[in-house]
PDB file of C-alpha atoms in Angstrom:
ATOM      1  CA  UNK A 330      79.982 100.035  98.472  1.00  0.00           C
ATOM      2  CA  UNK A 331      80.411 100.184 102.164  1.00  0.00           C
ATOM      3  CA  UNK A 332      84.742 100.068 102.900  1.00  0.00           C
ATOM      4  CA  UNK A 333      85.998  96.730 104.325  1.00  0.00           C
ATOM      5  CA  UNK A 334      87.450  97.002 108.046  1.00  0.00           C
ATOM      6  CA  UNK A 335      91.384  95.531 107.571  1.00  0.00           C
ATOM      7  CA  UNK A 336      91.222  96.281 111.268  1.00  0.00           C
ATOM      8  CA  UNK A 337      89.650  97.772 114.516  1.00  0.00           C
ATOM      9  CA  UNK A 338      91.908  99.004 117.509  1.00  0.00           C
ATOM     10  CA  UNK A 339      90.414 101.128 120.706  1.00  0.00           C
ATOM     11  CA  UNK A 340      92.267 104.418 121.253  1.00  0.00           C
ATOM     12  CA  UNK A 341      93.681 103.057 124.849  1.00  0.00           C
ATOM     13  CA  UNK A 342      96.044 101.017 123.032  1.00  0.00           C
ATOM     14  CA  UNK A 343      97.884 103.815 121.678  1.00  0.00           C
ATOM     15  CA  UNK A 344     101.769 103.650 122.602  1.00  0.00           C
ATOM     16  CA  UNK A 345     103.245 106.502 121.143  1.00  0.00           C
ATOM     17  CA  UNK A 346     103.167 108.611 117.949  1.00  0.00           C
ATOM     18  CA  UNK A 347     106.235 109.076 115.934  1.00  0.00           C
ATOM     19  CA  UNK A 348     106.509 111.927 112.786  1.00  0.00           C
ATOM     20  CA  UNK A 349     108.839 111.045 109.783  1.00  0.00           C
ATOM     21  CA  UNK A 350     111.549 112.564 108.037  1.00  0.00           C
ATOM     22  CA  UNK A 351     109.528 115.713 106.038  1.00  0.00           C
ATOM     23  CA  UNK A 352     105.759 115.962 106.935  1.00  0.00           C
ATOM     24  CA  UNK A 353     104.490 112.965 104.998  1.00  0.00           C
ATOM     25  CA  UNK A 354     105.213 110.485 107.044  1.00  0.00           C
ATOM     26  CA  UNK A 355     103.844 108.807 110.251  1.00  0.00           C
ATOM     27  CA  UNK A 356     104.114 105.827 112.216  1.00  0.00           C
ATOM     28  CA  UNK A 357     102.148 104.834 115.073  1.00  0.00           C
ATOM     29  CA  UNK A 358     102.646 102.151 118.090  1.00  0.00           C
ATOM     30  CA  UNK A 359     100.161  99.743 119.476  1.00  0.00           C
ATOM     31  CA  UNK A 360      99.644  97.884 122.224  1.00  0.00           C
ATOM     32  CA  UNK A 361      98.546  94.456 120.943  1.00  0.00           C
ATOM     33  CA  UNK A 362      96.952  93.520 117.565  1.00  0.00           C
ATOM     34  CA  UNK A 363      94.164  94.846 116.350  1.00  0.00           C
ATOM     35  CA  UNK A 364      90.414  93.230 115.899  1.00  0.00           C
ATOM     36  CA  UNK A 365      89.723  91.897 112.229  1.00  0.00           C
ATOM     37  CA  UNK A 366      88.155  88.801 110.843  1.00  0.00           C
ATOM     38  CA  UNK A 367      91.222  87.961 109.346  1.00  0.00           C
ATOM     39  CA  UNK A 368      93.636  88.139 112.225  1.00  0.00           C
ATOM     40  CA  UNK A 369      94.421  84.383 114.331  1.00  0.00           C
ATOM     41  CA  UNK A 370      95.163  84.433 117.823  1.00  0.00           C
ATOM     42  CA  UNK A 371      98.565  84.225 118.960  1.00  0.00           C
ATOM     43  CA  UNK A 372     101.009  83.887 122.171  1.00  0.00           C
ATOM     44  CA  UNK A 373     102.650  87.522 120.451  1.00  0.00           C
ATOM     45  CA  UNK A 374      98.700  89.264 120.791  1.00  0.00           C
ATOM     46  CA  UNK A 375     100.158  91.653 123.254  1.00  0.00           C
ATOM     47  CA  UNK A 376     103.441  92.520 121.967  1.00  0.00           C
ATOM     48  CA  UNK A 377     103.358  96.567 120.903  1.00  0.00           C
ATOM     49  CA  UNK A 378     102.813  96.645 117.102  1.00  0.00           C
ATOM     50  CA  UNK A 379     103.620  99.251 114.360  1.00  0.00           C
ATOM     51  CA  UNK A 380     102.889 100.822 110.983  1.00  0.00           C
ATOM     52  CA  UNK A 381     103.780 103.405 108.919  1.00  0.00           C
ATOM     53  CA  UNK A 382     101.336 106.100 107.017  1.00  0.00           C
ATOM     54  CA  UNK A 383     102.455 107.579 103.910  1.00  0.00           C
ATOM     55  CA  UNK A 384     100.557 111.070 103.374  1.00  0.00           C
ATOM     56  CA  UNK A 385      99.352 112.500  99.800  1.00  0.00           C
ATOM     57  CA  UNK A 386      98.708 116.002 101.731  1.00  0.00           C
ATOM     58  CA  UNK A 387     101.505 117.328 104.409  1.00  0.00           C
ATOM     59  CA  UNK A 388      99.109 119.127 106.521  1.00  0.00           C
ATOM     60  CA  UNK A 389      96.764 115.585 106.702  1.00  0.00           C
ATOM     61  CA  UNK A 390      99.908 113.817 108.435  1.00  0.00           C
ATOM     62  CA  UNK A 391     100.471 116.502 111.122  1.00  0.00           C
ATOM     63  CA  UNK A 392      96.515 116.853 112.016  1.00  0.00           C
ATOM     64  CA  UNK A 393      95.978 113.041 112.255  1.00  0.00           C
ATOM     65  CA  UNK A 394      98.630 112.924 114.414  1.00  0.00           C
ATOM     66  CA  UNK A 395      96.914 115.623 116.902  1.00  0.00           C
ATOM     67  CA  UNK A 396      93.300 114.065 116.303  1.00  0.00           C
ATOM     68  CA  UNK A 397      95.016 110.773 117.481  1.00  0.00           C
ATOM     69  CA  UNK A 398      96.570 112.322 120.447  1.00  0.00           C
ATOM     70  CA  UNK A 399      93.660 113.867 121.372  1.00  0.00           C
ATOM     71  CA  UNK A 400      91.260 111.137 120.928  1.00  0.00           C
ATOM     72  CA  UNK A 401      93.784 109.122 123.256  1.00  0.00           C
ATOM     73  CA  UNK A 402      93.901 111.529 126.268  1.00  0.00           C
ATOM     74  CA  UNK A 403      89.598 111.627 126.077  1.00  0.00           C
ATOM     75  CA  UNK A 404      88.946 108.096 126.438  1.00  0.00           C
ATOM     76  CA  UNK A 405      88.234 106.172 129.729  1.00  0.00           C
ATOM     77  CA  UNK A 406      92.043 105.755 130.746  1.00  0.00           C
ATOM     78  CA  UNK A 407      92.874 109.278 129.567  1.00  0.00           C
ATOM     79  CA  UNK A 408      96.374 108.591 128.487  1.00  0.00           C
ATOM     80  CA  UNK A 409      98.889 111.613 127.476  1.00  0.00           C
ATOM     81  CA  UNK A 410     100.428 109.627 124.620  1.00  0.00           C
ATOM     82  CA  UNK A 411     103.647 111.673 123.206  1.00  0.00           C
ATOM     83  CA  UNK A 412     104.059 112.718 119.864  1.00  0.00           C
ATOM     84  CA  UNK A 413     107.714 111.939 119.231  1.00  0.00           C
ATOM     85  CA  UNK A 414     110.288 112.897 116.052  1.00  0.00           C
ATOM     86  CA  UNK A 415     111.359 109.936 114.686  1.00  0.00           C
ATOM     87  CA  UNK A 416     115.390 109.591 113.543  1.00  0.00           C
ATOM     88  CA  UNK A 417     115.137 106.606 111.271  1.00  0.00           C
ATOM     89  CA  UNK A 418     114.365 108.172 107.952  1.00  0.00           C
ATOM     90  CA  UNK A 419     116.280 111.661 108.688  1.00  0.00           C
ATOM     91  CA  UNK A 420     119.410 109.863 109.458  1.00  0.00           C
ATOM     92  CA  UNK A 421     119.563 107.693 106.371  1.00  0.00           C
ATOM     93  CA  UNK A 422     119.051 110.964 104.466  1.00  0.00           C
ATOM     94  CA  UNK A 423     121.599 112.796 105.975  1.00  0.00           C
ATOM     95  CA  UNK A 424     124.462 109.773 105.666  1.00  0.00           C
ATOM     96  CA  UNK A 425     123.754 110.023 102.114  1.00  0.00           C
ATOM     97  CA  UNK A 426     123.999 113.895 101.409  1.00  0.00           C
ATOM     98  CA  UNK A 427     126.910 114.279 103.726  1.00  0.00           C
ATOM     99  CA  UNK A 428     127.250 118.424 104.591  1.00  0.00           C
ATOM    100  CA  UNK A 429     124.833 119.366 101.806  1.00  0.00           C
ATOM    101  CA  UNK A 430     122.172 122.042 102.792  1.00  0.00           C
ATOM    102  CA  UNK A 431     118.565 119.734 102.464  1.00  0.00           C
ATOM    103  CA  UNK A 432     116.300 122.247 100.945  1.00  0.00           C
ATOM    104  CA  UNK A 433     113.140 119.721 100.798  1.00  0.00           C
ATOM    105  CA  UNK A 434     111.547 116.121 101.245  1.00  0.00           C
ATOM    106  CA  UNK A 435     108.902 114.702  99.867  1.00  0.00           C
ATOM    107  CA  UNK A 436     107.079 111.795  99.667  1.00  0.00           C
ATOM    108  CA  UNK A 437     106.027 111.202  95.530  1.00  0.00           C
ATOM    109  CA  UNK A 438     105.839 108.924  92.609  1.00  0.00           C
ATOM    110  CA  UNK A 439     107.284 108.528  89.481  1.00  0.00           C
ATOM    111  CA  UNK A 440     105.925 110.298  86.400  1.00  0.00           C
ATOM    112  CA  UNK A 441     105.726 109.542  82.816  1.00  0.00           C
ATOM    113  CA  UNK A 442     109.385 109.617  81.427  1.00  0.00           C
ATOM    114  CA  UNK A 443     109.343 110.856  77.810  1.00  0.00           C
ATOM    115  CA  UNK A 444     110.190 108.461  74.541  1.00  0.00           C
ATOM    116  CA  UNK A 445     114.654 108.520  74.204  1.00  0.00           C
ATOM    117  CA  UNK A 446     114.519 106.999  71.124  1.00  0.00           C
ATOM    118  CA  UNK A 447     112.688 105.923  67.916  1.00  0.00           C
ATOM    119  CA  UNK A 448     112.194 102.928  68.784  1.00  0.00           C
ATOM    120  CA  UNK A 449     111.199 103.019  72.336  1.00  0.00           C
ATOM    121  CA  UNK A 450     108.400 103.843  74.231  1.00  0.00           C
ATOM    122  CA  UNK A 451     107.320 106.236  76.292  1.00  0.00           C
ATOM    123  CA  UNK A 452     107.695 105.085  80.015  1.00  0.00           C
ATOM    124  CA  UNK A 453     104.407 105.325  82.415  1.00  0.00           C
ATOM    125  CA  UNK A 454     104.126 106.472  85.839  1.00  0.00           C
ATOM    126  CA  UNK A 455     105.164 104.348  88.784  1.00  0.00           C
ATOM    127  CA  UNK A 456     102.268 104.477  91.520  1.00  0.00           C
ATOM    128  CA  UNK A 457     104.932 103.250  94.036  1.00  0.00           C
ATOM    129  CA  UNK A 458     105.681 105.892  96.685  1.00  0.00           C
ATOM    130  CA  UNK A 459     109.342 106.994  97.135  1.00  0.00           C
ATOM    131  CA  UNK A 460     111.216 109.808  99.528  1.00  0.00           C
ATOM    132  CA  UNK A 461     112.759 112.461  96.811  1.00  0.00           C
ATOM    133  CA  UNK A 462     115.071 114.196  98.198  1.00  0.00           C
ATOM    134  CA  UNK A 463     116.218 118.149  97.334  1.00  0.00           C
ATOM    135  CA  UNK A 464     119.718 119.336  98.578  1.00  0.00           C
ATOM    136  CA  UNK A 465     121.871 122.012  97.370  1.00  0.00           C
ATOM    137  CA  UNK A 466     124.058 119.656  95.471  1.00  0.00           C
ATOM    138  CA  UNK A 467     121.841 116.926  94.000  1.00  0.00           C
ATOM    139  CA  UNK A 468     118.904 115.034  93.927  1.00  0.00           C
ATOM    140  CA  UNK A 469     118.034 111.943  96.103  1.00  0.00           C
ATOM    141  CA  UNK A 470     115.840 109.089  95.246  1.00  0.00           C
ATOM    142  CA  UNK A 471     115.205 106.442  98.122  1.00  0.00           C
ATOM    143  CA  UNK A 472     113.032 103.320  98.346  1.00  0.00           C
ATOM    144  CA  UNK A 473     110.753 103.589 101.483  1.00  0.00           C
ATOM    145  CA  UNK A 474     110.497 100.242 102.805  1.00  0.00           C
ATOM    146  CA  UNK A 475     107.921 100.480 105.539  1.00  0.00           C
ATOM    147  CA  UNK A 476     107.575  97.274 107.093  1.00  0.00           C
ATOM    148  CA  UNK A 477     111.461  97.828 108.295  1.00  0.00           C
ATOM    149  CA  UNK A 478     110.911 100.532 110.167  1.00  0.00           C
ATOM    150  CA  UNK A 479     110.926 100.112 114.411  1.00  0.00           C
ATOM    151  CA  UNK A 480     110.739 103.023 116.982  1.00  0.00           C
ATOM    152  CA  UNK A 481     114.808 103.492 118.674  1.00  0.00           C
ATOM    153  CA  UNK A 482     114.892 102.720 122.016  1.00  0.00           C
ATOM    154  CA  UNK A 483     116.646 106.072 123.671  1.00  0.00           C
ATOM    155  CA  UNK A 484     115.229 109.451 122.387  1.00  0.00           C
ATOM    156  CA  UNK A 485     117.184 112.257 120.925  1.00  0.00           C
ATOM    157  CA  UNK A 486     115.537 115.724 121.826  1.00  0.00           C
ATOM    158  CA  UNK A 487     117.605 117.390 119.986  1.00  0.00           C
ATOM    159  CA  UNK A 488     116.022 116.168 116.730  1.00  0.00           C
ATOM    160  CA  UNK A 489     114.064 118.813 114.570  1.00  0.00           C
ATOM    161  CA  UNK A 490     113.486 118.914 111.128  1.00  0.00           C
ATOM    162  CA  UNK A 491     113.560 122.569 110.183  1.00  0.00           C
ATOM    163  CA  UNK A 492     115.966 122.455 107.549  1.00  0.00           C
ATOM    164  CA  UNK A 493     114.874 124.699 105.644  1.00  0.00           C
ATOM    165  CA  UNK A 494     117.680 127.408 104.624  1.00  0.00           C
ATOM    166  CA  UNK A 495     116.980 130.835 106.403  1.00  0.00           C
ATOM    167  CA  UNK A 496     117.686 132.485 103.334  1.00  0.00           C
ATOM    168  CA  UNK A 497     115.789 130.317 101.034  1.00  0.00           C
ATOM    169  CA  UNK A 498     112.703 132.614 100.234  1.00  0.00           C
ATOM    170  CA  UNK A 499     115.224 135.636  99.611  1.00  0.00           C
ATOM    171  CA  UNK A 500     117.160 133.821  97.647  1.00  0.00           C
ATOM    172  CA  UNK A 501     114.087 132.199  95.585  1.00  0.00           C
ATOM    173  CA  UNK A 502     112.495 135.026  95.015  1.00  0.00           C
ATOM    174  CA  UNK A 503     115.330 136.666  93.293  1.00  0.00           C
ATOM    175  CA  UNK A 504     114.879 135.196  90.138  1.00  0.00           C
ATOM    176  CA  UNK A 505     112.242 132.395  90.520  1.00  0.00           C
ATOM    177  CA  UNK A 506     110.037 134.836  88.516  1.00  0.00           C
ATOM    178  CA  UNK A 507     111.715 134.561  85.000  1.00  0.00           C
ATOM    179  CA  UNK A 508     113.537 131.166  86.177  1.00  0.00           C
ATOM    180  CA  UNK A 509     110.741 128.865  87.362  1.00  0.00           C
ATOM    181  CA  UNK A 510     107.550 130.917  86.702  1.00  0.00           C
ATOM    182  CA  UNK A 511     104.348 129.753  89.010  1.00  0.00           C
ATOM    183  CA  UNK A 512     101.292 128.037  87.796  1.00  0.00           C
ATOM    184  CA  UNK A 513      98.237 130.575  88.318  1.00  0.00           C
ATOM    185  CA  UNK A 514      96.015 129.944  91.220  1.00  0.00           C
ATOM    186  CA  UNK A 515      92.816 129.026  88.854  1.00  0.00           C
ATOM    187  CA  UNK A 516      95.641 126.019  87.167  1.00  0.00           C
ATOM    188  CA  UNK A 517      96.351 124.572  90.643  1.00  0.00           C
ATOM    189  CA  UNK A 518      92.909 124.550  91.522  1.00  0.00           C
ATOM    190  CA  UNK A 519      91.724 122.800  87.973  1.00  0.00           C
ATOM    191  CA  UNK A 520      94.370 120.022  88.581  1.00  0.00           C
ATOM    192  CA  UNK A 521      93.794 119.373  91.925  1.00  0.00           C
ATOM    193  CA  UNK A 522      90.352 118.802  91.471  1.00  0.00           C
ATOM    194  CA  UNK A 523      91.122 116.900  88.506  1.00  0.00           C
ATOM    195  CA  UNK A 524      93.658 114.462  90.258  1.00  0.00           C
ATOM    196  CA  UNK A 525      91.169 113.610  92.971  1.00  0.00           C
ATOM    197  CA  UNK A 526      89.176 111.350  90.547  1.00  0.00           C
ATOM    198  CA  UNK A 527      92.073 108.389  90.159  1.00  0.00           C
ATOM    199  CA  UNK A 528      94.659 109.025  92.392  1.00  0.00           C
ATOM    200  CA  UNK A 529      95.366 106.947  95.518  1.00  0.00           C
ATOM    201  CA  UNK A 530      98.555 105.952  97.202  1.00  0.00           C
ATOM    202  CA  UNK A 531      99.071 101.949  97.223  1.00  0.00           C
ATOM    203  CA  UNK A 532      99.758 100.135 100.317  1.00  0.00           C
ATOM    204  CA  UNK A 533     103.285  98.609 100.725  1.00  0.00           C
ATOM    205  CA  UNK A 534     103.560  95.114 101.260  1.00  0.00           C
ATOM    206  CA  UNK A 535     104.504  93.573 104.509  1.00  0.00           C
ATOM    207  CA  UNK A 536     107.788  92.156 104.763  1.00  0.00           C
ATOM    208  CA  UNK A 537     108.931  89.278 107.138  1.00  0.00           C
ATOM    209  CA  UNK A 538     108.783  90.022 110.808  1.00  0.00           C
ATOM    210  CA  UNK A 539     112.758  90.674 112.339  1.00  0.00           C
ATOM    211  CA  UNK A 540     114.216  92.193 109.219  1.00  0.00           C
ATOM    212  CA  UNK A 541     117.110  94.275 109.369  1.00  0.00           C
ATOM    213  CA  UNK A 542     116.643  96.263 106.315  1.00  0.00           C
ATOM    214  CA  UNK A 543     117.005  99.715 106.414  1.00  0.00           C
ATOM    215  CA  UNK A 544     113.738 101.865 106.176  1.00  0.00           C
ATOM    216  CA  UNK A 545     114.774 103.732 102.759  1.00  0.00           C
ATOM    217  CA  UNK A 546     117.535 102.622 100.405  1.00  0.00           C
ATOM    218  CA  UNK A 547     119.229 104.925  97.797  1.00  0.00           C
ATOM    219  CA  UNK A 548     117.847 104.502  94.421  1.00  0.00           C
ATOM    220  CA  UNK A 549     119.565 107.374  92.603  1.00  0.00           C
ATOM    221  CA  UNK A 550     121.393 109.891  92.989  1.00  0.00           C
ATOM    222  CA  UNK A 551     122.076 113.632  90.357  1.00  0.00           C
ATOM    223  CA  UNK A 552     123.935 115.847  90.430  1.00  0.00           C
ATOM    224  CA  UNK A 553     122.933 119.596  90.522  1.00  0.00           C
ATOM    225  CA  UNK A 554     122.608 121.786  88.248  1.00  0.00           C
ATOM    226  CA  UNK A 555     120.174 120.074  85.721  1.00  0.00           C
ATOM    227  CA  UNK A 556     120.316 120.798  82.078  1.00  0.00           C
ATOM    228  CA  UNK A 557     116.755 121.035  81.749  1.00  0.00           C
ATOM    229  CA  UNK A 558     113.962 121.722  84.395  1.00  0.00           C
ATOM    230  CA  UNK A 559     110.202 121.298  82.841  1.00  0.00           C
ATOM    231  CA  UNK A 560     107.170 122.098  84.834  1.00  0.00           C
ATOM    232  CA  UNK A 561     104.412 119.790  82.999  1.00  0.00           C
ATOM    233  CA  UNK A 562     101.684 121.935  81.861  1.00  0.00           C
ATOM    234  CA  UNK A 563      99.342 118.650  82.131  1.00  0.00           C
ATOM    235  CA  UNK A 564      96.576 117.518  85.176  1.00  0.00           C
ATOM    236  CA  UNK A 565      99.240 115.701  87.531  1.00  0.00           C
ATOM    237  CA  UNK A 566     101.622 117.802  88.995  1.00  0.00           C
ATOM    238  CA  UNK A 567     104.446 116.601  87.034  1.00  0.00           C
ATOM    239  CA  UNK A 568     108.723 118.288  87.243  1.00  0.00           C
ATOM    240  CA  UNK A 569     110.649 116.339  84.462  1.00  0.00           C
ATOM    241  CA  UNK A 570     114.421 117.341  85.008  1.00  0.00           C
ATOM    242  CA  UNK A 571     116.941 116.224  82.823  1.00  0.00           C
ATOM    243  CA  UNK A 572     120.550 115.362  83.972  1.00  0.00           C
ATOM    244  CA  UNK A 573     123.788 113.903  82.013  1.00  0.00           C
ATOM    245  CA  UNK A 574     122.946 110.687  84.422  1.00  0.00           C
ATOM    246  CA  UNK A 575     118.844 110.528  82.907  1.00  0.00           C
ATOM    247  CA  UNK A 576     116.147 111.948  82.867  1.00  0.00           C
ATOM    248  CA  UNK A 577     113.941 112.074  85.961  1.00  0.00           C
ATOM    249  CA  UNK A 578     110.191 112.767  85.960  1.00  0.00           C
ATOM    250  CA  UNK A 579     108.471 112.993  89.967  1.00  0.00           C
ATOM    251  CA  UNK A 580     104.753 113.146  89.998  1.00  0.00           C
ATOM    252  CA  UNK A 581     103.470 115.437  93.419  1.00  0.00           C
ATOM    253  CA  UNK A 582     100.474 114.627  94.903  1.00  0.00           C
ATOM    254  CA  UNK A 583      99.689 118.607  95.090  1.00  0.00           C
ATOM    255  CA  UNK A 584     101.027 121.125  93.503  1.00  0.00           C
ATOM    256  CA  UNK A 585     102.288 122.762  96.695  1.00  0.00           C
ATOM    257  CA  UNK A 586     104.609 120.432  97.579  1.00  0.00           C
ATOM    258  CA  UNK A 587     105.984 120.796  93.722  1.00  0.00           C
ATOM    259  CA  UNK A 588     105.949 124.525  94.702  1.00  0.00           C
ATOM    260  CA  UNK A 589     108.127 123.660  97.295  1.00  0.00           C
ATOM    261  CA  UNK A 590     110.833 121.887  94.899  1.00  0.00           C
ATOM    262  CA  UNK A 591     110.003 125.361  92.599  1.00  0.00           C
ATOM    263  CA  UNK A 592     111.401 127.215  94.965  1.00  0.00           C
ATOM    264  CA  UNK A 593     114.308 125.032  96.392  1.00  0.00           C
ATOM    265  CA  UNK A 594     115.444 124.270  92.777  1.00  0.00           C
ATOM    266  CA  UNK A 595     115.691 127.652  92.424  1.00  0.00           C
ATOM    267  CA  UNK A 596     117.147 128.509  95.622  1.00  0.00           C
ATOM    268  CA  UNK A 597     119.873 125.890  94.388  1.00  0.00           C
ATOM    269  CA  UNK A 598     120.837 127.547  90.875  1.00  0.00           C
ATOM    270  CA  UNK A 599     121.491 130.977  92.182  1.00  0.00           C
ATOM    271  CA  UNK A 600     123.513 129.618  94.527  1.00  0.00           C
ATOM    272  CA  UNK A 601     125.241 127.362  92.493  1.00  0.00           C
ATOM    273  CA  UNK A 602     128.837 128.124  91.812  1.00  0.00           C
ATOM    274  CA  UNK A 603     128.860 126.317  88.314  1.00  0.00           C
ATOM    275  CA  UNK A 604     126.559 128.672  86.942  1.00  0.00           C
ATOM    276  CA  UNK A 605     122.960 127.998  84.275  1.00  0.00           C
ATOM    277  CA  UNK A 606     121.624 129.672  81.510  1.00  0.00           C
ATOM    278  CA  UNK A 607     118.495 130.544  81.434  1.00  0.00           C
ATOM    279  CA  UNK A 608     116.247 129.681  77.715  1.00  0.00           C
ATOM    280  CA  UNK A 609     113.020 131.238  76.279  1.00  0.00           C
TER     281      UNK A 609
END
């Protein structure tokens, strides 16, 4: 069936583009509202207007944000609109982690969590999108709240979002090998291809216009090391960990981004200074 049109808006309206905490996550500014059946008229029409994209694939969020760009500067008015780094959702991140290193972010859902007891079931996957967050200490679960995000009003250039370790790879491949052994290249591939069939991200709802709320909110938060780290052998890309707080399944959209977490998880036991054991 042909897609319903939520709404239309010419590329000369384009304010500004702003890139998220991670690479998942964009938000873009408009001049004005856009041009939809369902939208009424109203004295606030030309007021700039926002919204916030949450990304399955990293690489998607970074090229829409060029092909936007681009598209801007071609049409009649040829406007250079910026492509800025946004604070909001880094910030709240880093109040909550303190001085820990952040080895990765990612935007994800929850997975199946596995039966505790005899008499209770096994828990089903969440399709609402959270931030996970990786540090060197622990393991961050925030609430993205989308409608309560706004673009700050005085720019920080020093913002960047390289956080990556330099060390990290090194440090990984020391023992990710035996530790956290990779899926094969022909498994990726067959889950991937598999998850395409049923998998789509759901659309936040809206919240009231003028809210203060912050843009993520701390769910959760464990403590590294976990005693158990299991890399689901079934179609979704699926890391169960298990801490002395709970368990904690996160479902990836692709299996690089859980190659990612491989790799930073592993990165975080060898440099852990209360040590793991390793199990066969």
């Amino acid at each position: 069936r042909e897609p319903m049109v939520v709404w239309e808006r010419d590329f000369s309206s384009l304010v500004r583009i702003w890139l998220g905490y991670g690479s998942q996550i964009l938000a873009v500014e408009w001049q004005g509202r856009g041009k939809g059946q369902d939208l009424v008229s109203s004295p606030s029409d030309n007021k700039l207007q926002s919204e916030v994209y949450l990304f399955h694939r990293p690489d998607r969020c970074a090229i829409l944000a060029e092909t936007l760009r681009a598209a801007a500067a071609q049409g009649e008015a040829g406007m250079a609109v910026p492509i800025l780094r946004d604070p909001a959702f880094r910030n709240l991140v880093l109040a909550q982690i303190q001085e820990e290193q952040v080895l990765a972010t990612t935007v994800a859902v929850h997975g199946p969590q596995p039966r505790q007891g005899l008499f209770t079931s096994e828990q089903k996957a969440d399709p609402t999108p959270r931030l996970f967050v990786l540090s060197a200490a622990s393991v961050l679960e925030f609430e993205i709240k989308s409608s309560a995000w706004a673009p700050i009003k005085e720019l920080d250039p020093a913002i960047f979002d390289d956080f990556t370790p330099a060390d990290l790879e090194e440090a990984a491949e020391e023992e990710e090998e035996d530790l956290l052994p990779a899926p094969s290249e022909e498994d990726m591939a067959l889950r991937h291809l598999l998850r395409l069939c049923g998998s789509q991200l759901p659309v936040p709802e809206g919240a009231p216009d003028g809210t203060s709320r912050p843009v993520l909110s701390l769910v959760k938060k464990y403590a590294l090391p976990p005693s158990e780290i299991t890399f689901e052998t079934r179609n979704e890309a699926d890391l169960s960990l298990q801490f002395s707080s709970g368990a904690l399944c996160i479902r990836f959209f692709t299996d690089s981004s859980r190659e990612i977490w491989r790799r930073g998880l592993a990165y975080a036991l060898v440099k852990s200074e209360k040590g793991w054991s390793r199990h066969h």
